[in-house]
Short mmCIF file of C-alpha atoms and ligand atoms in Angstrom, two decimals:
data_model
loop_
_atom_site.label_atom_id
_atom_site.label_comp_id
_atom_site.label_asym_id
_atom_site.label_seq_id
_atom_site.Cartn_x
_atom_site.Cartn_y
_atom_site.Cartn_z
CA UNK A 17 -59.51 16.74 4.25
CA UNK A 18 -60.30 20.07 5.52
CA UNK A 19 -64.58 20.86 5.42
CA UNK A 20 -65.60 23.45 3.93
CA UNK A 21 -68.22 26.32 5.98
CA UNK A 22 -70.81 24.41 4.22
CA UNK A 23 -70.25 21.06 5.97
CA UNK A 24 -68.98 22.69 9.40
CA UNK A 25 -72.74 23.95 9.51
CA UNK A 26 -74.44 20.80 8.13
CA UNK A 27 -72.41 19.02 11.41
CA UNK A 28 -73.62 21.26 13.81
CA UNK A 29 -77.02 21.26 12.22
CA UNK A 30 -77.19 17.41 11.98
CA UNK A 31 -76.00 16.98 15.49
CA UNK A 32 -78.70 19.60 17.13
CA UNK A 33 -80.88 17.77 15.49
CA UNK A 34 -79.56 14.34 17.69
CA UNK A 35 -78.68 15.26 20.63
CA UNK A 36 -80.13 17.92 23.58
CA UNK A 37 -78.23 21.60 22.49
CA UNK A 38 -76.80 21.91 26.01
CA UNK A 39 -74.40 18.73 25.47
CA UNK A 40 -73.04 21.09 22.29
CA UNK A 41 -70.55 23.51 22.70
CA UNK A 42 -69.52 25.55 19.76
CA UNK A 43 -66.87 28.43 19.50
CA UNK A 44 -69.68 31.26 20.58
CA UNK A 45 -71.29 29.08 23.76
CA UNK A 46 -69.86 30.98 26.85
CA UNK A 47 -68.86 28.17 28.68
CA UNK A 48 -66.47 26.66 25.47
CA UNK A 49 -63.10 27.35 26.94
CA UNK A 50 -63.54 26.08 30.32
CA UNK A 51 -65.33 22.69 29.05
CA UNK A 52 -61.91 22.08 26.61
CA UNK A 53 -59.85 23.20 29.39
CA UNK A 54 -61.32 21.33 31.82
CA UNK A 55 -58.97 18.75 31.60
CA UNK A 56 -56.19 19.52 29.65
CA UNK A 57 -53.42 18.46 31.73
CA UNK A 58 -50.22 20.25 29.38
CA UNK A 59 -50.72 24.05 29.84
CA UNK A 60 -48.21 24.57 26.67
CA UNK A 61 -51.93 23.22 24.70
CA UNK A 62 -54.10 25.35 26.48
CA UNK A 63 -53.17 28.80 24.32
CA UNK A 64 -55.86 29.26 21.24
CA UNK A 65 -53.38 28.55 18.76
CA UNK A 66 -52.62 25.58 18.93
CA UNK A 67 -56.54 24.25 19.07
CA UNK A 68 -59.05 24.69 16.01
CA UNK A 69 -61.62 23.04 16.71
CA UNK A 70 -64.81 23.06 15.67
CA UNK A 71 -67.14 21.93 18.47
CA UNK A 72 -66.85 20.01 22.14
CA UNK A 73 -69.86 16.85 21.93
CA UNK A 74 -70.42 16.12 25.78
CA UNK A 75 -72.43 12.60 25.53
CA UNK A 76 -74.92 12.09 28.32
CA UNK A 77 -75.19 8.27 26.72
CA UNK A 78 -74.53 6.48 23.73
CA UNK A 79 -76.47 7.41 21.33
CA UNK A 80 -75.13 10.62 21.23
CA UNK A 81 -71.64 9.30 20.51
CA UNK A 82 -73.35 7.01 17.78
CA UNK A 83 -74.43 10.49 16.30
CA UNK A 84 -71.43 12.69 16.58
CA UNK A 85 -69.99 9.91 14.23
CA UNK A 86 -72.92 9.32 11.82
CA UNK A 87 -73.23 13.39 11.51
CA UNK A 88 -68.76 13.57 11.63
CA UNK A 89 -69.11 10.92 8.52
CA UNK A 90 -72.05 13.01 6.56
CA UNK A 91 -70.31 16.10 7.03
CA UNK A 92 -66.90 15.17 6.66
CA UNK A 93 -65.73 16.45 10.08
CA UNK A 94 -63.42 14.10 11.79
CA UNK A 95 -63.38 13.53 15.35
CA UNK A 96 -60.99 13.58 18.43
CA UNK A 97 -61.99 11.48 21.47
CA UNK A 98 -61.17 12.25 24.95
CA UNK A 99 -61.91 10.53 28.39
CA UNK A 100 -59.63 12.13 30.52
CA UNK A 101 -57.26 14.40 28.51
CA UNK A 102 -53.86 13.46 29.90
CA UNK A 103 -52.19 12.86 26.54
CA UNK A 104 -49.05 13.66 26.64
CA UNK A 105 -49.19 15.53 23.01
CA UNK A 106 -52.94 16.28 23.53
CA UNK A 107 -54.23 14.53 20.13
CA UNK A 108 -57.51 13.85 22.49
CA UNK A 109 -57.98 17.79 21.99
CA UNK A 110 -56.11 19.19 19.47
CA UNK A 111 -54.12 18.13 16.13
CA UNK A 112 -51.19 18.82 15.04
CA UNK A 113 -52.58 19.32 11.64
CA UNK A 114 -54.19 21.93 9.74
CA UNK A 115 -57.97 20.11 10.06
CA UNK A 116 -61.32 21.12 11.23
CA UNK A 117 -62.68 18.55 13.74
CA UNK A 118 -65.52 18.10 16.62
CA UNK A 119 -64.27 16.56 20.15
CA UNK A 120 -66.00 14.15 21.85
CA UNK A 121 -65.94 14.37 25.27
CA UNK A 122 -66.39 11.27 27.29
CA UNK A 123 -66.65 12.74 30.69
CA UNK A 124 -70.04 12.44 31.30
CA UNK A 125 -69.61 8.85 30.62
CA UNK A 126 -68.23 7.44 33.75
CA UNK A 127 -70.30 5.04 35.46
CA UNK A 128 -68.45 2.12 37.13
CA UNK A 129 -70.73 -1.12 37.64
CA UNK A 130 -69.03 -3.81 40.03
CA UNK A 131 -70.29 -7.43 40.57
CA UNK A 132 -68.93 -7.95 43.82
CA UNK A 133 -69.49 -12.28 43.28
CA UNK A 134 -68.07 -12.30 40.15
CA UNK A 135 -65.39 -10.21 40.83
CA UNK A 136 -66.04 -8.09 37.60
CA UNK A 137 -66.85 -4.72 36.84
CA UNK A 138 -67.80 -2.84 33.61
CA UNK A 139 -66.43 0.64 33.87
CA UNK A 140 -67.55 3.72 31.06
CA UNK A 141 -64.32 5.10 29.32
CA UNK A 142 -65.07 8.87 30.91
CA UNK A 143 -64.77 7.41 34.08
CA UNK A 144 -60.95 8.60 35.75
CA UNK A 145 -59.13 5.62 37.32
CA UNK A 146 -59.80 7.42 40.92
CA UNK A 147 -63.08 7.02 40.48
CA UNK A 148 -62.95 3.18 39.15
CA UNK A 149 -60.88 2.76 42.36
CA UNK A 150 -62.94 4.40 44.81
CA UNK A 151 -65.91 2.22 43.24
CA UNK A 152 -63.83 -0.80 43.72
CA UNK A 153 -62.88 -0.18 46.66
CA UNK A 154 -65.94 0.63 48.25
CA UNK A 155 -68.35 -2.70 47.00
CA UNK A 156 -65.48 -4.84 48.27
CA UNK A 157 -62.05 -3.99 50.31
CA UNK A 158 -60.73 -7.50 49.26
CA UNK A 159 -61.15 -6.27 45.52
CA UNK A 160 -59.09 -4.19 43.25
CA UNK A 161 -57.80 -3.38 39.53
CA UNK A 162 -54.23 -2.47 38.47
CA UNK A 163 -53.68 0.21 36.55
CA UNK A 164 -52.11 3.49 36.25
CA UNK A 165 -50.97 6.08 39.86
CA UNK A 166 -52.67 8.93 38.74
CA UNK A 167 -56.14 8.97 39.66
CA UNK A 168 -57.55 11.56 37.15
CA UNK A 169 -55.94 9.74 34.61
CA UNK A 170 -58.87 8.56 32.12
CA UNK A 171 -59.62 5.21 31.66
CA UNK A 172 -60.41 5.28 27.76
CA UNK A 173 -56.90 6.57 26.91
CA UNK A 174 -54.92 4.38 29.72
CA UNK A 175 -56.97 0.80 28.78
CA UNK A 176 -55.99 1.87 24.93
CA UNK A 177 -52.36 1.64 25.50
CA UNK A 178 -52.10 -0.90 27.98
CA UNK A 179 -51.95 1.14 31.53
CA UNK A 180 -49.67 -0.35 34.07
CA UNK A 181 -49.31 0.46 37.92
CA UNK A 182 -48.47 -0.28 41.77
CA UNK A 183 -49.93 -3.71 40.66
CA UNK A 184 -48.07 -4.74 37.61
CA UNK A 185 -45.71 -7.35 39.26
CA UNK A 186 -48.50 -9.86 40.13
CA UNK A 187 -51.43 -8.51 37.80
CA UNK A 188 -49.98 -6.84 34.97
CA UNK A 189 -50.93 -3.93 32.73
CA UNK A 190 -54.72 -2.91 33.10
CA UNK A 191 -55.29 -4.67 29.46
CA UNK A 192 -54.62 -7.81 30.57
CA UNK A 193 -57.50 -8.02 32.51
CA UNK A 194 -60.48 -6.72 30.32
CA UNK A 195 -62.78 -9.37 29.19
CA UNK A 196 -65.17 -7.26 27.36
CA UNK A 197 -65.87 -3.92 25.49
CA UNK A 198 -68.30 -2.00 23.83
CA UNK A 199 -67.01 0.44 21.05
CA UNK A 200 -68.69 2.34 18.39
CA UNK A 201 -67.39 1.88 14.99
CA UNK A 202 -67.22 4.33 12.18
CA UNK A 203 -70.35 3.65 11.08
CA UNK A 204 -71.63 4.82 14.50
CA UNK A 205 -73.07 1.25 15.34
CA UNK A 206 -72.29 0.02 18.91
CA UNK A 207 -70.44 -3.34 18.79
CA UNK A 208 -69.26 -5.57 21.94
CA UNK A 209 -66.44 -8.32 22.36
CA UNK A 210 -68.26 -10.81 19.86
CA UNK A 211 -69.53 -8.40 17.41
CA UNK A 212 -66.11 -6.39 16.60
CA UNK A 213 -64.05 -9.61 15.83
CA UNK A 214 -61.01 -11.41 17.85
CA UNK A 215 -58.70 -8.73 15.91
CA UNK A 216 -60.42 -5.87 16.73
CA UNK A 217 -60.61 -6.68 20.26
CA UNK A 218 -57.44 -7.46 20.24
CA UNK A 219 -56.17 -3.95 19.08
CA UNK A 220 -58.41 -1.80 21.19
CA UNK A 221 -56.67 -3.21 24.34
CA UNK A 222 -53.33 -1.96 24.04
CA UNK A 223 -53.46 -0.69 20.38
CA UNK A 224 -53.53 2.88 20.78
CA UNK A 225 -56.40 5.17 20.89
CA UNK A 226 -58.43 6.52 18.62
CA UNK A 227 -57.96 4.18 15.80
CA UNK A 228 -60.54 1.69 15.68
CA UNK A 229 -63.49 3.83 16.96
CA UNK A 230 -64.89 5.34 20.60
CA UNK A 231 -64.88 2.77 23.39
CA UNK A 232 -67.61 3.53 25.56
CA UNK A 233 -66.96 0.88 28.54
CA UNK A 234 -64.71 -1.75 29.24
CA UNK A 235 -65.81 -5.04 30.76
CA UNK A 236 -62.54 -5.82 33.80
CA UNK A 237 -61.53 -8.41 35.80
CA UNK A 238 -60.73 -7.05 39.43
CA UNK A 239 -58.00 -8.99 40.92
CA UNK A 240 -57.51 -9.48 45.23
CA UNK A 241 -55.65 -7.20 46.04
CA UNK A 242 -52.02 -7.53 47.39
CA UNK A 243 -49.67 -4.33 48.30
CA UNK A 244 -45.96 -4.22 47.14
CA UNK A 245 -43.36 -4.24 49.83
CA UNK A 246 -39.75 -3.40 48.91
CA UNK A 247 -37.39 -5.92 51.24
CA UNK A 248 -37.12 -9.26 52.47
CA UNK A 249 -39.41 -11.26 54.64
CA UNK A 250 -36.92 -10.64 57.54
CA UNK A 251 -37.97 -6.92 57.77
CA UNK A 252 -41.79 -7.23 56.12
CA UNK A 253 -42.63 -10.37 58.31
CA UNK A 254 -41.82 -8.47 62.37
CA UNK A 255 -43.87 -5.44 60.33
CA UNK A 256 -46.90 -7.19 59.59
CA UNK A 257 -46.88 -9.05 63.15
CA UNK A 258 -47.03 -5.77 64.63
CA UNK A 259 -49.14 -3.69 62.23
CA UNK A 260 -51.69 -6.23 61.09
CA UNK A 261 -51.90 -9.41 63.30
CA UNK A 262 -55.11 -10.35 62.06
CA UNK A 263 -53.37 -11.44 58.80
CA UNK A 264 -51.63 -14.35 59.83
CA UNK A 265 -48.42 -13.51 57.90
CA UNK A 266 -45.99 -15.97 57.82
CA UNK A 267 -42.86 -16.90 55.50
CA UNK A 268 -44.75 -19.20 53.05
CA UNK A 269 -46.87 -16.62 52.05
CA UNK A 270 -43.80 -14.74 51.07
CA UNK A 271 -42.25 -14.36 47.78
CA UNK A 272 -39.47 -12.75 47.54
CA UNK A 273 -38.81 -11.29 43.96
CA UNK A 274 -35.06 -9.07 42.44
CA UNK A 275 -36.07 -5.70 42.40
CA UNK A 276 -33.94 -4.00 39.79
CA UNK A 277 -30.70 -6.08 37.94
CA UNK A 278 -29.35 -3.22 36.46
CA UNK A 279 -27.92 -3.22 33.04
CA UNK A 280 -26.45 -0.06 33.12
CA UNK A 281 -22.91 -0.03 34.27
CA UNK A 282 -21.78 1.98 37.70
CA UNK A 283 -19.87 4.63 35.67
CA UNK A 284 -22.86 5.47 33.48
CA UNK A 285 -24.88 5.91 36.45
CA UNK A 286 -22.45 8.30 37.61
CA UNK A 287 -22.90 10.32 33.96
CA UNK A 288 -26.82 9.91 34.39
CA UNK A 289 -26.38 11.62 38.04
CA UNK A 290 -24.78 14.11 36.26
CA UNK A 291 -27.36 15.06 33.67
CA UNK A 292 -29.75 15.32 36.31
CA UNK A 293 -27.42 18.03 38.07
CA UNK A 294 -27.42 19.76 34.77
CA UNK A 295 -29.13 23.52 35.16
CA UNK A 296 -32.54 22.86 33.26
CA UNK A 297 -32.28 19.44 33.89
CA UNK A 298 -35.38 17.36 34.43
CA UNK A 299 -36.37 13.73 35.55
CA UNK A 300 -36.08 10.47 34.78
CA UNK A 301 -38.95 7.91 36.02
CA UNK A 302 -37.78 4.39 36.05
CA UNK A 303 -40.77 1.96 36.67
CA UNK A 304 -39.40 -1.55 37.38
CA UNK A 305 -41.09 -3.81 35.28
CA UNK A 306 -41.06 -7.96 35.62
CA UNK A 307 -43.33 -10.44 37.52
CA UNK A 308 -46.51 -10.80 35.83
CA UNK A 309 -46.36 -7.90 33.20
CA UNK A 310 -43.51 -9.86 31.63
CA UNK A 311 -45.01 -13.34 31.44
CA UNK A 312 -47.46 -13.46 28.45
CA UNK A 313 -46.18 -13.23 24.62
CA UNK A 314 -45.15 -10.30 23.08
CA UNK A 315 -48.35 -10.82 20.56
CA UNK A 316 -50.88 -11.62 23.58
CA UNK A 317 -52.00 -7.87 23.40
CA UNK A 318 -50.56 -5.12 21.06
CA UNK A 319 -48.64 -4.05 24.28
CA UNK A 320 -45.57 -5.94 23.54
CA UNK A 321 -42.89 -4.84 26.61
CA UNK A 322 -43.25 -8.01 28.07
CA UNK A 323 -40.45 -10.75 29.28
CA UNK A 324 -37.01 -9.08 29.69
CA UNK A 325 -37.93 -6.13 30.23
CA UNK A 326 -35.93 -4.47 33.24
CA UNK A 327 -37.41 -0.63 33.31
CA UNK A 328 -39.77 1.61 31.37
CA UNK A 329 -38.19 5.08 31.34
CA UNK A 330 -39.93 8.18 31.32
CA UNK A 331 -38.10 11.15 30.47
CA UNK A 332 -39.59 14.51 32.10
CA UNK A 333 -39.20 18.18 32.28
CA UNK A 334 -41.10 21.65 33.00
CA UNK A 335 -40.64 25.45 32.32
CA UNK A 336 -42.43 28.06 33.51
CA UNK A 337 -44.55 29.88 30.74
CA UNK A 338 -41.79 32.63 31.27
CA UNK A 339 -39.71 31.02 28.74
CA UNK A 340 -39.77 29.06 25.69
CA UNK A 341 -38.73 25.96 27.47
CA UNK A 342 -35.96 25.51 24.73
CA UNK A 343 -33.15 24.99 27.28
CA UNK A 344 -35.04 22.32 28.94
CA UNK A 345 -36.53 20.47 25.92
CA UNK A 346 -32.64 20.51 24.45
CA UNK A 347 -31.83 18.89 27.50
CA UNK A 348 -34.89 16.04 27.31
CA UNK A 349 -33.53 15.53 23.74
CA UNK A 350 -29.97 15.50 24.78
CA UNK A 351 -29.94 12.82 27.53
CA UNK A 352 -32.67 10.86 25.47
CA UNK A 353 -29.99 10.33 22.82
CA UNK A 354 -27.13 9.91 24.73
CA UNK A 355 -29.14 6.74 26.84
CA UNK A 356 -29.26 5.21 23.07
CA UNK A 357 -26.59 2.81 23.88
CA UNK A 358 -28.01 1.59 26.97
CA UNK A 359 -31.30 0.62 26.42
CA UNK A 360 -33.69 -1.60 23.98
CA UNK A 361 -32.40 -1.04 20.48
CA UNK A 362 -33.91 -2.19 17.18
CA UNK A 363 -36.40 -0.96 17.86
CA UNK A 364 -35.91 1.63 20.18
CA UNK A 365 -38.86 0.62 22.65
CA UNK A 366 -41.21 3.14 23.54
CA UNK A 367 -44.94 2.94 25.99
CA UNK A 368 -47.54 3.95 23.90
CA UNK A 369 -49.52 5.73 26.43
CA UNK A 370 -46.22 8.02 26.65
CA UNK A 371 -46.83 9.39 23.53
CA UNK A 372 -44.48 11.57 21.51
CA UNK A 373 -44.84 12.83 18.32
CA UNK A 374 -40.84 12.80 17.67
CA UNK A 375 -41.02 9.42 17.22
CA UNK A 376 -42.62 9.64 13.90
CA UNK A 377 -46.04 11.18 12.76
CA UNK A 378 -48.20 9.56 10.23
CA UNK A 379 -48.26 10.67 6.16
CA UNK A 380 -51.58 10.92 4.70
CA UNK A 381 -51.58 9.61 0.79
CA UNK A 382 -54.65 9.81 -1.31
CA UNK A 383 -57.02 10.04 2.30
CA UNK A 384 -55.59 7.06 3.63
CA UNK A 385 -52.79 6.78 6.47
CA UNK A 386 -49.50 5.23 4.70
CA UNK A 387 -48.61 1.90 6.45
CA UNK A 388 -45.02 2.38 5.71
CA UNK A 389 -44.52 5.66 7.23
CA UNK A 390 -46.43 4.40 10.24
CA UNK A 391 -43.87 1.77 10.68
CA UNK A 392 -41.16 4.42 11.69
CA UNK A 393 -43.15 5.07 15.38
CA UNK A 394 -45.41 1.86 15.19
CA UNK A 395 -42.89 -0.26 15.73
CA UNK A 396 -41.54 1.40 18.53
CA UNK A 397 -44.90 1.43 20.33
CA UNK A 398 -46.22 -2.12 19.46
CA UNK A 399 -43.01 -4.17 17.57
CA UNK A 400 -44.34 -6.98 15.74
CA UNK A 401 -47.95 -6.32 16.64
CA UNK A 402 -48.09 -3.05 14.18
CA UNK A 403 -48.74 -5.18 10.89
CA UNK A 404 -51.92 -7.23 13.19
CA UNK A 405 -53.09 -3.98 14.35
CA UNK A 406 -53.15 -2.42 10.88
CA UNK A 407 -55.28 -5.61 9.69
CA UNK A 408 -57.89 -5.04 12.63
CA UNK A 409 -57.58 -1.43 11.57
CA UNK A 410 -58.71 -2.49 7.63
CA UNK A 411 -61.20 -4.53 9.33
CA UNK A 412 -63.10 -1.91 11.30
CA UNK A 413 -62.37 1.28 9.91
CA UNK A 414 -61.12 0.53 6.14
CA UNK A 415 -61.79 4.24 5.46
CA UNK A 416 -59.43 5.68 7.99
CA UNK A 417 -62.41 8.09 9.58
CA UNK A 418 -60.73 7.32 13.10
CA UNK A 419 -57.15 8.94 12.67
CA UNK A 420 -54.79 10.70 14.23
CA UNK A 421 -50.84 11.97 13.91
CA UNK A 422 -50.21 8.69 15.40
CA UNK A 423 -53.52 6.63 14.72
CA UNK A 424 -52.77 3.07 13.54
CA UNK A 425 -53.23 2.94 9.26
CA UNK A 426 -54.94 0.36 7.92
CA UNK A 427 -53.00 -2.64 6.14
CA UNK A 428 -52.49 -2.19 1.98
CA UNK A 429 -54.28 -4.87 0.33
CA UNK A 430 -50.99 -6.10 -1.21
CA UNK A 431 -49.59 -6.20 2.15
P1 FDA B 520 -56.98 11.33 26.64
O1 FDA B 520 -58.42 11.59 26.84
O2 FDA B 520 -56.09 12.50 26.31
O3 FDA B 520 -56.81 10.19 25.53
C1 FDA B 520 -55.55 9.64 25.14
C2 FDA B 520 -55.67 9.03 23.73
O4 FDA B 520 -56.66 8.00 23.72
C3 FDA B 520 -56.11 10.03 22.66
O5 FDA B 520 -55.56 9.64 21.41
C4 FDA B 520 -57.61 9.85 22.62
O6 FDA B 520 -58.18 10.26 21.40
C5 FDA B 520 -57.75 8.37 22.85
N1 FDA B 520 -58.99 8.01 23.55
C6 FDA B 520 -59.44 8.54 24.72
N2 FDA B 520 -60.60 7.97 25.06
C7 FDA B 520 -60.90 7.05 24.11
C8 FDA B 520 -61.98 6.15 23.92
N3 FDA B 520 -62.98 6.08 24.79
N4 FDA B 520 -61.98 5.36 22.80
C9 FDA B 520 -60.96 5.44 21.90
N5 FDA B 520 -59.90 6.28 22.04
C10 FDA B 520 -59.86 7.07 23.14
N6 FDA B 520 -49.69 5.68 32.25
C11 FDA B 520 -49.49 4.51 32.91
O7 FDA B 520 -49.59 3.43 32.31
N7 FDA B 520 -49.25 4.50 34.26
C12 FDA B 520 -49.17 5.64 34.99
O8 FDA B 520 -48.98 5.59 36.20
C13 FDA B 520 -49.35 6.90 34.30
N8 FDA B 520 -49.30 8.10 34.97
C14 FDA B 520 -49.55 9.29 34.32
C15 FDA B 520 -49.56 10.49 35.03
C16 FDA B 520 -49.82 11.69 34.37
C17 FDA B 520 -49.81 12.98 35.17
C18 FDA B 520 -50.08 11.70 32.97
C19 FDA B 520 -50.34 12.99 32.25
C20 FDA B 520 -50.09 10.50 32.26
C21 FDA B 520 -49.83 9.29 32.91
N9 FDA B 520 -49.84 8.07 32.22
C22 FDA B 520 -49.62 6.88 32.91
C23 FDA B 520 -50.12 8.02 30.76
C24 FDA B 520 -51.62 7.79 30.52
O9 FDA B 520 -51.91 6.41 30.69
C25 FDA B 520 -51.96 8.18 29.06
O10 FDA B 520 -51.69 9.55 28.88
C26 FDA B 520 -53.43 7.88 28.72
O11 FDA B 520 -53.58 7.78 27.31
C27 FDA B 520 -54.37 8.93 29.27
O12 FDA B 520 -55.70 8.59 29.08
P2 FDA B 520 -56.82 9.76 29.12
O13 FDA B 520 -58.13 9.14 28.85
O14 FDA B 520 -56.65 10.57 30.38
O15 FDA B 520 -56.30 10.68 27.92
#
C-alpha cells in the first residue's frame, strides 16, 4: 500500500526518536544523493525518476535495523535493504512500483571476525567481499572463502542468492559454506541459526534477498585455499618446480578435471561468433560450472544449479547515456531467445543473483504476494525449491512486510 503524508512523518518521527539523526537521511539532508548513489553500480538507476524514496537508514549496529522495521511496520512504510548495491535491477534501492519506502543501508555494517583455529569467520552483511577477503587473507594466508570476483560486490545480496567464484570447482557457491546467521525478522527481533527454524535458514542462503527479513552477519566456513590452473600436470607440474619449490608439487597431488564438454554444436558456435560481431552487440560470460558446486542435491540449498550443469551464462551489454540503449537491449533480447534451444529448458534456468525483472514480476492480491504468479520467475531461479521457500516465507514473514518485484510470496494455506 502506498502511506499516506501522515504515516511518512510518523516514520521519520518514530525513527529520530531510535536512532542518532545523523544515521537519517531524508530528501532535504544535503548529503542524500551521494549516500544513495554511493553505490549504485547501474547508472541507468541513478536519474531521480526512477527512485522515490522516502528516507536512506545508515545502521551504526543492530538495533537500529531492529527499529527501521518496528517504526517501517507502525507506519506502514516498507523497506528496501542494501549491502552493497550491485543488483542488477536495483530493487536494493529503488522499486519498480509506485510505493513509498525507507532504505536500509547496511554499509556501515561490515565488520569481518575470523577465528584463525577454527577456521571460521562471522562476517556483517555491509561488509563487500574485498574486504571479507582482505580480512581472510590477512589472519591466515593458508585460509580463504569462495565467493563472487568482484570485490565491492556486497556480501548480504551475494550470500542471498548463492554467490559462486574462482573457487567453485572444489568449494562451491559461498552458501554452501555458512554455518550460521543472524537476521532480523519482521517483527524487528534479532534471530540466529536455531531461533529462525531449519526452513528459514534454509531459504536465506540461497533464497533470494529481501524476503525473509535483514541479515545482519553470516557465520562462514573458510576453506584452504587452492588456485585453479587451466592444463594438465605436464605443463602445471615443470611450473610449480620452478615458481614455487617450496611446495613439493608432485603428480599425486594433481587432479586433473574436463574443463568445458560443450553441448552446443560447432556450427552454432559459429552463429554465436556472429552475434557477438553484430554492431551493438554485447557479451556473453560463460562461467564453467562442475566439481564441487554440482555435487550436493538440487534441494540442499534453494540454489538448485547443481549436478549437470555445464555453464551459467550471463548475457551483457552497455550504451552510453547518449542513447536510449534500445539497439543494444534488442540485441540482449534477441540472442537471449535465439540460445532457447540450446540451453536448460523447462524451466529455463536462471542465477538468482543475476536478477531480471523480464523473467516475471510478482502480483500483489488483497496485500499479499500471489504464489502462482511467483511461480512464472521462481521457478526459474530456485526449481523445485520455490514451493519450500514460500513455506519458510509463511513461517517468518506471514504478512509479506519483506517484499519485493521478485521477493519470494508466502505459501496459500490450501497449498
Ligand atoms: P544489493 O545491496 O543491491 O542487494 C541485492 C539484493 O539482496 C536486493 O534485493 C537486496 O534488497 C537484498 N539484500 C541485500 N542485503 C541484504 C541483507 N543483508 N538481508 C536481506 N536481503 C538483502 N555474482 C556471483 O555469484 N559471482 C560473481 O562473480 C558476480 N560478479 C558480479 C559483478 C558485478 C559487477 C555485479 C554488478 C554483480 C555480480 N554478481 C556476481 C551478482 C551479485 O552476486 C548480486 O548482484 C548480489 O545480489 C549483489 O549483492 P549486493 O549486496 O552488492 O547487492
Amino acid at each position: 500500500s502506498v502511506p499516506s503524508l501522515a504515516s511518512s512523518d510518523g516514520f521519520i518521527q518514530c525513527l529520530s526518536a531510535a536512532i542518532p539523526r545523523q544515521l537519517l537521511y531524508t530528501q532535504s539532508s544535503p548529503s542524500f544523493t551521494s549516500v544513495l548513489v554511493s553505490s549504485i553500480r547501474n547508472p541507468k538507476f541513478s536519474t531521480p525518476g526512477t527512485v522515490r524514496l522516502l528516507c536512506i537508514v545508515t545502521p551504526t549496529n543492530a538495533s537500529h535495523v531492529q527499529a527501521a522495521v518496528v517504526c517501517g511496520r507502525r507506519n506502514d512504510v516498507r523497506i528496501r535493504v542494501r549491502s552493497g548495491g550491485h543488483d542488477y535491477e536495483g530493487l536494493s534501492y529503488r522499486s519498480a512500483r509506485p510505493e513509498v519506502f525507507a532504505v536500509v543501508d547496511l554499509a556501515n555494517l561490515r565488520s569481518v571476525r575470523v577465528d584463525q583455529k577454527a577456521a571460521t569467520a562471522w562476517v556483517d552483511s555491509g561488509a563487500t567481499l574485498g574486504g571479507l577477503y582482505y580480512a581472510v587473507s590477512k589472519a591466515s594466508s593458508q585460509l580463504a572463502f569462495p565467493a563472487g570476483l568482484c570485490p565491492t560486490i556486497g556480501v548480504g545480496g551475494h550470500f542471498s542468492g548463492g554467490g559462486f567464484g574462482m573457487l567453485l570447482r572444489k568449494y562451491g557457491v559461498a552458501i554452501d559454506n555458512v554455518l550460521d546467521a543472524t537476521l532480523v525478522d519482521a517483527n524487528g527481533r534479532i534471530l540466529d541459526k536455531q531461533a529462525m527454524g531449519a526452513d528459514v535458514f534454509w531459504a536465506i542462503r540461497g533464497g533470494g534477498g529481501e524476503s525473509f527479513g535483514i541479515v545482519l552477519s553470516w557465520q562462514k566456513q573458510a576453506a584452504n585455499f587452492e588456485s585453479m590452473y587451466l592444463g594438465t600436470p605436464d605443463t602445471l607440474l615443470p611450473l610449480m618446480r620452478s615458481r614455487f619449490p617450496e611446495l613439493g608439487l608432485n603428480r599425486t597431488h594433481c587432479k586433473e578435471m574436463t574443463w568445458i564438454q560443450s553441448a552446443i554444436p560447432k556450427d552454432v558456435w559459429v552463429k554465436i561468433f556472429a552475434w557477438l560481431g553484430k554492431p551493438d552487440a554485447g557479451l556473453m560470460i560463460m562461467d564453467p560450472y562442475g566439481g564441487k558446486i554440482g555435487s550436493p542435491p538440487e534441494s540442499a540449498t534453494p540454489f538448485p544449479h547443481r549436478g549437470g550443469v555445464l555453464y551459467n551464462i550471463q548475457y551483457m551489454n552497455f550504451w552510453s547515456a547518449a542513447t536510449d540503449g534500445s539497439a543494444q537491449t534488442r540485441w540482449l533480447k534477441d540472442l537471449y531467445a535465439f540460445m532457447g534451444p540450446y540451453v536448460s529448458k523447462n524451466p529455463r534456468e536462471a542465477y538468482a543473483n543475476y536478477r531480471d525483472l523480464d523473467l516475471g514480476q510478482n502480483v500483489v492480491v488483497g496485500n499479499v504476494t500471489s504464489y502462482e504468479a511467483g511461480k512464472v520467475w521462481g521457478e526459474k531461479y530456485y526449481k523445485g525449491n520455490f514451493q519450500r521457500l514460500a513455506t519458510a516465507k509463511s513461517k517468518v514473514d506471514p504478512d509479506d512486510y519483506f517484499r519485493n518485484e521478485q521477493s519470494i510470496p508466502p505459501l496459500p494455506a490450501t497449498k
